[in-house]
Amino acid sequence: MDNKLMLMIPGPTPVPEAALLALAKHPIGHRTSEFSNIMAEVTENLKWLHQTQHDVQMLNVSGTGAVEAGIINFLSPGDRILVGSNGKFGERWVEVGEAFGLNVETVTAEWGKPLDPAQFAEKLAADKDKQIKAVIITHSETSTGVINDLEAINRHVKAHGEALIIVDAVTSLGAFNVPVDAWGLDVVASGSQKGYMIPPGLGFVSVSPKAWEAYKTAKLPKYYLDLGKYRKATPKNTTPFTPPVNLIVALHTTLGMMKAEGLESIFTRHQRLKNATRAGIQGMNLPLFAADDAASPAITAVAPQGIESDKIRSLMKKRFDIALAGGQDHLSNKIFRIGHLGFVSDRDILSCIASLEVVLLELGYEGFTPGGGVAAAARVLSQS
Amino acid sequence: MDNKLMLMIPGPTPVPEAALLALAKHPIGHRTSEFSNIMAEVTENLKWLHQTQHDVQMLNVSGTGAVEAGIINFLSPGDRILVGSNGKFGERWVEVGEAFGLNVETVTAEWGKPLDPAQFAEKLAADKDKQIKAVIITHSETSTGVINDLEAINRHVKAHGEALIIVDAVTSLGAFNVPVDAWGLDVVASGSQKGYMIPPGLGFVSVSPKAWEAYKTAKLPKYYLDLGKYRKATPKNTTPFTPPVNLIVALHTTLGMMKAEGLESIFTRHQRLKNATRAGIQGMNLPLFAADDAASPAITAVAPQGIESDKIRSLMKKRFDIALAGGQDHLSNKIFRIGHLGFVSDRDILSCIASLEVVLLELGYEGFTPGGGVAAAARVLSQS
């Protein structure tokens, strides 16, 4: 059956009907009191979601654009930065740093393994002259389903004292606890097609007072991505450039839904979705790509043995209209990724695991007992 | 009556129902053949709209982001550029040039007057060493409703031989003839919420082979706005970063509508809308802000005497739910602007002029014969 698509990729994520209907509303003028009223509520709710008392800036860009803005606004050519790299997105922030002439040093881990906080501690402790101006971390590495220990790494950044902590929270914000003010996270960037439950097109950047201090002397050139321009406009409930009005109206709707659900419930739900997915995968005797203690609450990567990942994905799409993500770069056809981020319910996980069982049977995979995946997922769901 | 909004601002412009419904479709994955098929048609239709055989790059940015990308991809720090400035947007491109450390020289005209091509000729002819690397022109100056003589200015740029012509066509593309290849326009930037008839959120940049040559040695830093990344992805019917899927699906719809109408018909319609609007305004004895030979086909600015512009706008909104734009910067409350760009019909102009007559009567303006505005507009519409 076609036209009954179920998105279980790490983004775009499923969009609730109320947000789809909001998207379909005729745009209103962006220099009107009606739009300003929406902006005022969106700004308040973004602060709530980021657990910060400071304004969160909203840009008409993808997640990459948001992270780039989060980097280039606070640094000058030649500045030394430390970038954690253990997947596609960590590698991308290295590329951004190099494109802007920063002096990039990396802390790496194999794709599928988390970054080691001790390696950050060592490099930061060795930097007696305080030359490291920023540490850039991908919190949830979308390419592998690994979550990095941001809290631990950030403690070492705080001990250093000088460096800013800049976080790619694109697939963690709205799924995992990211208490911006409590942890003292200087820059946190995210994108709309993830935990926010709306289509792609908006990026978000929270900025700490310490980062705004760095902004004053930062010399990398910028205009459209100049967060200072957004900072001036936000308290006036407006935007420096024409904003994507329809997406913002839809965001207004989903932020309201998130607030009604509550942060704790959102985080608990994502933990439960992750645990049920992982149990289901293990119940089919398929290998998980990331270890339990480094498993992202947003994405589960699976590394099947003896069956091509792309065959599984292709049959899941054809047979059940469930979209799963493939592996990127050298992991192409080696893993598949299940997104369980945003507007995803317990039922969706059961549908996905049950459908996977049928697909495995049809592909002739004999390494599991039919029903084993669903039973394992059910056990988690019934206990939590 | 509320909730019957009629947008007559220069953007966002009215969106056809088919595009609103396309926006409301659940997003699909952007790394799928289904999305690639849409991208392939969008790319072909963008080439048609730009009258070019070269790919047009599509970015998740506002019009300002598109123009910035059109500038920074082809230049290096310290490069000398000539920027035409006769309104808010011309001034903005000066700011972008300065933000990126370019050596900016301006050719200015009073707001409301067109740029003088002879001034470009003079400066370009004097540049014997060919140090001027680019000339930046706002084709239709949204802030004043003035259209600059791009064709004439471009002839002088071609005579210079070295400089690129970079065009802000944000409110001219899809309203006025911009034959990219025939005129040899190197970079043409535009935005979705204008002639494209969809909400804001997408920017477009066409790039000539000569500009791609300049790209090879251009040193301004870029990543998210690096058009080379888009250039690689476009022929594969994909995007370097997550694209705003829903907006692209809506664009697919409106480009199809534009193709069905035909370029000549679109341009003729905008000329007719402009002529009818201007006749209607003159029929009410209200002064037009721009002269006939410099009047944009997209926006008509009106400079009423003895009545505050903002009072007219406010009553138009309250009484008829018609949104008009105000003046920007020093023109605030001095002019109002009627957008007649994109999904606008003859009927819309009649509605607007007739409503304006009522508003003028209610505001006690005695300088016109009621019915005079509508009669003048009707005459134009019945003759063309």
PDB file of C-alpha atoms in Angstrom, chain A residues 5 7 9 11-15 20 23-30 60-62 64-65 68 92 95-96 99-100 193 199-201 221-224 240-247, chain B residues 5 7 9 11-15 20 23-30 60-62 64-65 68 92 95-96 99-100 193 199-201 221-224 240-247:
ATOM      1  CA  LEU A   5       4.455   6.758   4.541  1.00  0.00           C
ATOM      2  CA  LEU A   7       9.134   8.271   8.498  1.00  0.00           C
ATOM      3  CA  ILE A   9      14.669   8.368   9.558  1.00  0.00           C
ATOM      4  CA  GLY A  11      14.952  13.738   9.972  1.00  0.00           C
ATOM      5  CA  PRO A  12      12.688  14.908   8.590  1.00  0.00           C
ATOM      6  CA  THR A  13      10.780  13.324  11.461  1.00  0.00           C
ATOM      7  CA  PRO A  14       7.002  12.773  11.568  1.00  0.00           C
ATOM      8  CA  VAL A  15       4.934  15.962  11.690  1.00  0.00           C
ATOM      9  CA  LEU A  20       0.701  20.264   8.843  1.00  0.00           C
ATOM     10  CA  LEU A  23       1.806  24.989   7.476  1.00  0.00           C
ATOM     11  CA  ALA A  24      -1.066  25.172   5.018  1.00  0.00           C
ATOM     12  CA  LYS A  25      -2.362  28.459   6.384  1.00  0.00           C
ATOM     13  CA  HIS A  26      -1.932  31.386   4.078  1.00  0.00           C
ATOM     14  CA  PRO A  27       1.202  33.304   5.105  1.00  0.00           C
ATOM     15  CA  ILE A  28       0.718  36.511   7.036  1.00  0.00           C
ATOM     16  CA  GLY A  29       2.930  39.567   6.812  1.00  0.00           C
ATOM     17  CA  HIS A  30       6.054  39.240   8.971  1.00  0.00           C
ATOM     18  CA  ASN A  60      16.154  30.406   8.142  1.00  0.00           C
ATOM     19  CA  VAL A  61      18.798  27.670   7.608  1.00  0.00           C
ATOM     20  CA  SER A  62      19.259  23.913   7.984  1.00  0.00           C
ATOM     21  CA  THR A  64      24.315  22.752   9.346  1.00  0.00           C
ATOM     22  CA  GLY A  65      23.683  26.456   8.893  1.00  0.00           C
ATOM     23  CA  GLU A  68      28.049  27.092  11.331  1.00  0.00           C
ATOM     24  CA  ARG A  92      31.586  18.301   9.024  1.00  0.00           C
ATOM     25  CA  GLU A  95      35.456  21.069   7.553  1.00  0.00           C
ATOM     26  CA  VAL A  96      33.640  24.237   8.656  1.00  0.00           C
ATOM     27  CA  ALA A  99      36.858  26.528   5.561  1.00  0.00           C
ATOM     28  CA  PHE A 100      37.019  29.560   7.882  1.00  0.00           C
ATOM     29  CA  GLN A 193      13.052  18.747  11.364  1.00  0.00           C
ATOM     30  CA  PRO A 199       9.647  20.085   8.487  1.00  0.00           C
ATOM     31  CA  PRO A 200      13.201  21.255   7.754  1.00  0.00           C
ATOM     32  CA  GLY A 201      13.894  24.942   7.231  1.00  0.00           C
ATOM     33  CA  PRO A 221      33.114  37.692   8.428  1.00  0.00           C
ATOM     34  CA  LYS A 222      29.355  37.191   8.490  1.00  0.00           C
ATOM     35  CA  TYR A 223      26.151  38.931   7.572  1.00  0.00           C
ATOM     36  CA  TYR A 224      23.197  36.606   6.989  1.00  0.00           C
ATOM     37  CA  PRO A 240      16.434  40.793  10.750  1.00  0.00           C
ATOM     38  CA  PHE A 241      15.484  39.124   7.444  1.00  0.00           C
ATOM     39  CA  THR A 242      12.223  37.767   6.044  1.00  0.00           C
ATOM     40  CA  PRO A 243      11.516  34.662   8.150  1.00  0.00           C
ATOM     41  CA  PRO A 244       9.901  31.436   6.882  1.00  0.00           C
ATOM     42  CA  VAL A 245       6.508  32.490   8.204  1.00  0.00           C
ATOM     43  CA  ASN A 246       4.638  29.220   7.639  1.00  0.00           C
ATOM     44  CA  LEU A 247       7.280  27.135   9.399  1.00  0.00           C
TER      45      LEU A 247
ATOM     46  CA  LEU B   5      -6.514  38.406   4.606  1.00  0.00           C
ATOM     47  CA  LEU B   7      -1.648  40.202   1.043  1.00  0.00           C
ATOM     48  CA  ILE B   9       2.824  43.576   0.370  1.00  0.00           C
ATOM     49  CA  GLY B  11       6.405  39.546   0.127  1.00  0.00           C
ATOM     50  CA  PRO B  12       5.266  37.175   1.364  1.00  0.00           C
ATOM     51  CA  THR B  13       2.988  37.315  -1.676  1.00  0.00           C
ATOM     52  CA  PRO B  14      -0.310  35.415  -2.053  1.00  0.00           C
ATOM     53  CA  VAL B  15       0.070  31.632  -2.249  1.00  0.00           C
ATOM     54  CA  LEU B  20      -0.798  25.569   0.397  1.00  0.00           C
ATOM     55  CA  LEU B  23       2.885  22.498   1.947  1.00  0.00           C
ATOM     56  CA  ALA B  24       0.579  20.526   4.199  1.00  0.00           C
ATOM     57  CA  LYS B  25       1.692  17.170   2.822  1.00  0.00           C
ATOM     58  CA  HIS B  26       3.669  15.083   5.226  1.00  0.00           C
ATOM     59  CA  PRO B  27       7.392  15.543   4.481  1.00  0.00           C
ATOM     60  CA  ILE B  28       9.131  12.771   2.584  1.00  0.00           C
ATOM     61  CA  GLY B  29      12.753  11.727   3.047  1.00  0.00           C
ATOM     62  CA  HIS B  30      15.129  13.982   1.121  1.00  0.00           C
ATOM     63  CA  ASN B  60      17.523  27.146   2.442  1.00  0.00           C
ATOM     64  CA  VAL B  61      17.855  30.903   3.103  1.00  0.00           C
ATOM     65  CA  SER B  62      15.918  34.159   2.669  1.00  0.00           C
ATOM     66  CA  THR B  64      19.245  38.235   1.644  1.00  0.00           C
ATOM     67  CA  GLY B  65      21.023  34.906   2.135  1.00  0.00           C
ATOM     68  CA  GLU B  68      24.999  37.180   0.048  1.00  0.00           C
ATOM     69  CA  ARG B  92      22.171  46.210   2.362  1.00  0.00           C
ATOM     70  CA  GLU B  95      26.801  46.400   4.179  1.00  0.00           C
ATOM     71  CA  VAL B  96      27.424  42.824   3.039  1.00  0.00           C
ATOM     72  CA  ALA B  99      31.142  42.942   6.417  1.00  0.00           C
ATOM     73  CA  PHE B 100      33.289  40.716   4.212  1.00  0.00           C
ATOM     74  CA  GLN B 193       8.112  34.469  -1.296  1.00  0.00           C
ATOM     75  CA  PRO B 199       6.060  31.236   1.385  1.00  0.00           C
ATOM     76  CA  PRO B 200       9.512  32.502   2.397  1.00  0.00           C
ATOM     77  CA  GLY B 201      12.292  30.007   3.058  1.00  0.00           C
ATOM     78  CA  PRO B 221      35.302  31.919   3.580  1.00  0.00           C
ATOM     79  CA  LYS B 222      32.055  29.987   3.229  1.00  0.00           C
ATOM     80  CA  TYR B 223      30.566  26.618   3.955  1.00  0.00           C
ATOM     81  CA  TYR B 224      26.771  26.599   4.257  1.00  0.00           C
ATOM     82  CA  PRO B 240      24.332  19.218   0.132  1.00  0.00           C
ATOM     83  CA  PHE B 241      22.323  19.853   3.314  1.00  0.00           C
ATOM     84  CA  THR B 242      18.833  18.873   4.436  1.00  0.00           C
ATOM     85  CA  PRO B 243      16.514  20.921   2.220  1.00  0.00           C
ATOM     86  CA  PRO B 244      13.160  22.441   3.275  1.00  0.00           C
ATOM     87  CA  VAL B 245      11.246  19.533   1.749  1.00  0.00           C
ATOM     88  CA  ASN B 246       7.740  20.951   2.090  1.00  0.00           C
ATOM     89  CA  LEU B 247       8.630  24.263   0.493  1.00  0.00           C
TER      90      LEU B 247
END
